[in-house]
Structures are given as structure tokens and as C-alpha cells.
Coordinates of C-alpha atoms in Angstrom, one line a residue:
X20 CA 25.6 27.0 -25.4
X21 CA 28.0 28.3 -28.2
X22 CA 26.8 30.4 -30.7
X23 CA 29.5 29.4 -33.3
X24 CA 28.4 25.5 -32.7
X25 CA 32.0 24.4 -32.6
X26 CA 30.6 22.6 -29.3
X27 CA 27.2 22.5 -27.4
X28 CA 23.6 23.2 -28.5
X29 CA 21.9 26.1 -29.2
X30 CA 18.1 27.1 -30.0
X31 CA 18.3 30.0 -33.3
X32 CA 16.4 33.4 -32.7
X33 CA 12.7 32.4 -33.7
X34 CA 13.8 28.7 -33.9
X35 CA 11.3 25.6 -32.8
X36 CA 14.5 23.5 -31.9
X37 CA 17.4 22.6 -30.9
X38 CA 20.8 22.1 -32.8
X39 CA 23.3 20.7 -31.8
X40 CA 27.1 20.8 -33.4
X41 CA 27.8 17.3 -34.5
X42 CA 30.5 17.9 -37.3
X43 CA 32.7 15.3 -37.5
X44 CA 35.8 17.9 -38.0
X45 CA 34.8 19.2 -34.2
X46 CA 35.1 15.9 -33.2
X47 CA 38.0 13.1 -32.3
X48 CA 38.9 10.0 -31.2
X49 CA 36.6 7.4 -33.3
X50 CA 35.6 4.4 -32.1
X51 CA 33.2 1.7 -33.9
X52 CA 30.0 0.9 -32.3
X53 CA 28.8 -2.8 -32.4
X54 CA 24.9 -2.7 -33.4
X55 CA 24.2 -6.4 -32.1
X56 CA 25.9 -5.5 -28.5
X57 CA 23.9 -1.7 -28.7
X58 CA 20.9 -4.1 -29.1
X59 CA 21.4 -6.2 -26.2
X60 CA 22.1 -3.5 -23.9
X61 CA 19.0 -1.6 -25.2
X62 CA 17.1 -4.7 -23.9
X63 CA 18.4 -4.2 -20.2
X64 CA 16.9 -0.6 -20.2
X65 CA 13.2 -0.5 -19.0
X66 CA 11.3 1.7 -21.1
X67 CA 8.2 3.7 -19.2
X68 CA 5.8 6.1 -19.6
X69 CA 6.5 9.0 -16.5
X70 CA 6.0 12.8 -15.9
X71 CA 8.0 15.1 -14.0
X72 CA 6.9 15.7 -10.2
X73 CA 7.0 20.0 -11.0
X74 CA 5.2 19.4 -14.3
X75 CA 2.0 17.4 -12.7
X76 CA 0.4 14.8 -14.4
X77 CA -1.0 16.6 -17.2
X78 CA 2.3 16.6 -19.0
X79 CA 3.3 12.7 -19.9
X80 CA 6.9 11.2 -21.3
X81 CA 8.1 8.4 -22.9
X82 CA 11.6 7.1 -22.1
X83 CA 14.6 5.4 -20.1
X84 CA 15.6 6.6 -17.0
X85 CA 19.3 8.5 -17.3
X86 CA 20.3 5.5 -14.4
X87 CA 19.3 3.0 -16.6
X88 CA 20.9 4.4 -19.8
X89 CA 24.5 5.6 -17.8
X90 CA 24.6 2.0 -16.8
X91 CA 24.4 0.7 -19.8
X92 CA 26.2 3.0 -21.9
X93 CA 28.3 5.5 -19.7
X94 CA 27.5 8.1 -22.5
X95 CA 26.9 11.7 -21.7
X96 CA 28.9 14.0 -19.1
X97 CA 26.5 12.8 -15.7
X98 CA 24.1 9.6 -14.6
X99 CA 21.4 12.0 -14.3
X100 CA 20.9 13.2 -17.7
X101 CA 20.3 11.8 -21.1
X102 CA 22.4 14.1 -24.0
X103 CA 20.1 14.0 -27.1
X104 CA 23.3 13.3 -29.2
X105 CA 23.8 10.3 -26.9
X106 CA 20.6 8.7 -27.4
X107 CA 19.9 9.8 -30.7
X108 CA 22.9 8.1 -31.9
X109 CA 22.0 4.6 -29.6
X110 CA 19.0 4.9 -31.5
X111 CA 20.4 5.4 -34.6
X112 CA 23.5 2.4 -33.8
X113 CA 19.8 0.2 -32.7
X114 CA 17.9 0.8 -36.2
X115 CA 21.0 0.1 -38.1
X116 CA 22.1 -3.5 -36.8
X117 CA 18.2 -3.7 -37.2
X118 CA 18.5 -3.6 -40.8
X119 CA 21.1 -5.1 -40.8
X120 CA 19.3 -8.1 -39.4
X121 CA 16.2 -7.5 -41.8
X122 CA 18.5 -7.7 -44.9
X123 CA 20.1 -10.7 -43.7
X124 CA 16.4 -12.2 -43.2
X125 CA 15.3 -11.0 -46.8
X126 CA 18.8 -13.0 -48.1
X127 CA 17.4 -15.6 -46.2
X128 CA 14.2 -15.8 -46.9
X129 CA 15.3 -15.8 -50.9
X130 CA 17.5 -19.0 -50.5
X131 CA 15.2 -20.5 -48.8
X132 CA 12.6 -19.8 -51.2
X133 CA 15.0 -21.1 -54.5
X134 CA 16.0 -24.3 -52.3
X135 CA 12.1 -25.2 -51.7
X136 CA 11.7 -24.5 -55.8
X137 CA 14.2 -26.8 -56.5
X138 CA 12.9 -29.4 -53.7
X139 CA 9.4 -29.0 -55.7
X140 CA 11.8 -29.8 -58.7
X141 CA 13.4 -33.0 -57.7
X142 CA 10.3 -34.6 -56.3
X143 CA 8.8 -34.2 -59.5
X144 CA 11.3 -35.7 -61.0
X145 CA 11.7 -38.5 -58.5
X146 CA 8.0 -39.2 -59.1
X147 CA 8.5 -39.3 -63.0
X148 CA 11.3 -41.5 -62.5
X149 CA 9.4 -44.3 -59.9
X150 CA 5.9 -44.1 -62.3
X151 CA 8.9 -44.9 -64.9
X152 CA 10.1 -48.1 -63.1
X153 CA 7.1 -49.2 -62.3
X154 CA 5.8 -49.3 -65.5
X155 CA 8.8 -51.3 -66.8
X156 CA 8.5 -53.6 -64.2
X157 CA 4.8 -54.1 -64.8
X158 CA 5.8 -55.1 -68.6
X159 CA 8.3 -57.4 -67.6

């Protein structure tokens, strides 16, 4: 919609798709996005597989409803609509915390894995130490 991308979308001659301007000097006021809460609005959002009544059945799609997503994010300039940019960066907000998450799980996962080593550890000795006693007490 503006050939200079200082706002909008445009397709280039010959091009295959769409860009969009997302420069963060063409943008202002920041705000941090919260992956955990993205997450959990995500799950209110049914996702479903549709076509569009002038396309006909032969054509199939694979998303929210703009309803569902306005809702739950009031992103984008109409409840009827879906902006790429919008999505693409609930998306984006979604695989992050989900990282997040699996890092957290691989930390985890390793102190869990170096407390049942030294679990293994003290039971040994623990066993060492009562085949110990009971062999003094059977020479006394």
C-alpha cells in the first residue's frame, strides 16, 4: 500500500509475496509482550480447518477466526480481519515463551538427573556403611 514501505504492505513487480514494513525506526510506542499470558489466550482461540463461501470447497484453510483473535488480542485495525504482522508476531510471542519453557525443562531435567546420581551415591554408601555394622556386630 506504500511503495516506500515507511507503512503498509506491498507485493514487488515479479514478486511471489508479500512485505510488509516492520522497521522498528517506523515504529513507536513499545510495549513488552508477556509469552506465558500470549499462551493462555492462544488456548481460548479455536483453531479450524474452513474455506471461503466464494472460493468453494476445493480451496481449504487453516486458522482462527478474526472474532476469536480480536477478542483475545484486540490487534489489528478491525474484528474482521487478521493483519499478518499481528499474527505473525502472536506466533512468534507463542514459540518464544515456548522455549522459554523447554529450556527451563532441559535445566530441570539436568538437576534432576545430578540429584538421582547423587541419590544412587548415598545409598551405596548407606549400604557399605550397614554391611559395615553388621559385620562388627556379628564379631562382637
Amino acid at each position: 500500500s506504500n511503495a516506500t514501505l515507511t507503512n503498509g504492505c506491498n507485493i514487488a513487480a515479479g514478486g511471489a509475496s508479500i512485505t510488509c514494513a516492520s522497521s522498528m525506526t517506523l515504529k513507536e510506542n513499545f510495549l513488552g509482550v508477556d509469552g506465558e499470558d500470549i499462551l493462555r489466550r492462544m488456548r481460548n482461540i479455536p483453531v479450524n480447518s474452513w474455506n471461503y463461501i466464494d472460493e468453494g470447497r476445493q480451496s481449504r484453510h487453516l486458522g482462527p477466526f478474526a472474532e476469536d483473535f480480536w477478542r483475545e488480542f484486540g490487534l489489528g485495525n478491525e474484528p474482521l480481519a487478521i493483519g499478518h504482522l499481528d499474527i505473525d508476531g502472536v506466533n512468534f510471542a507463542a514459540i518464544k515463551a515456548l522455549d522459554q519453557r523447554t529450556l527451563e525443562l532441559q535445566r530441570t531435567q539436568a538437576e534432576l538427573a545430578e540429584k538421582s546420581r547423587r541419590i544412587e551415591d548415598l545409598e551405596a554408601r548407606v549400604a557399605r556403611l550397614e554391611a559395615l555394622l553388621t559385620a562388627q556386630a556379628q564379631k562382637q
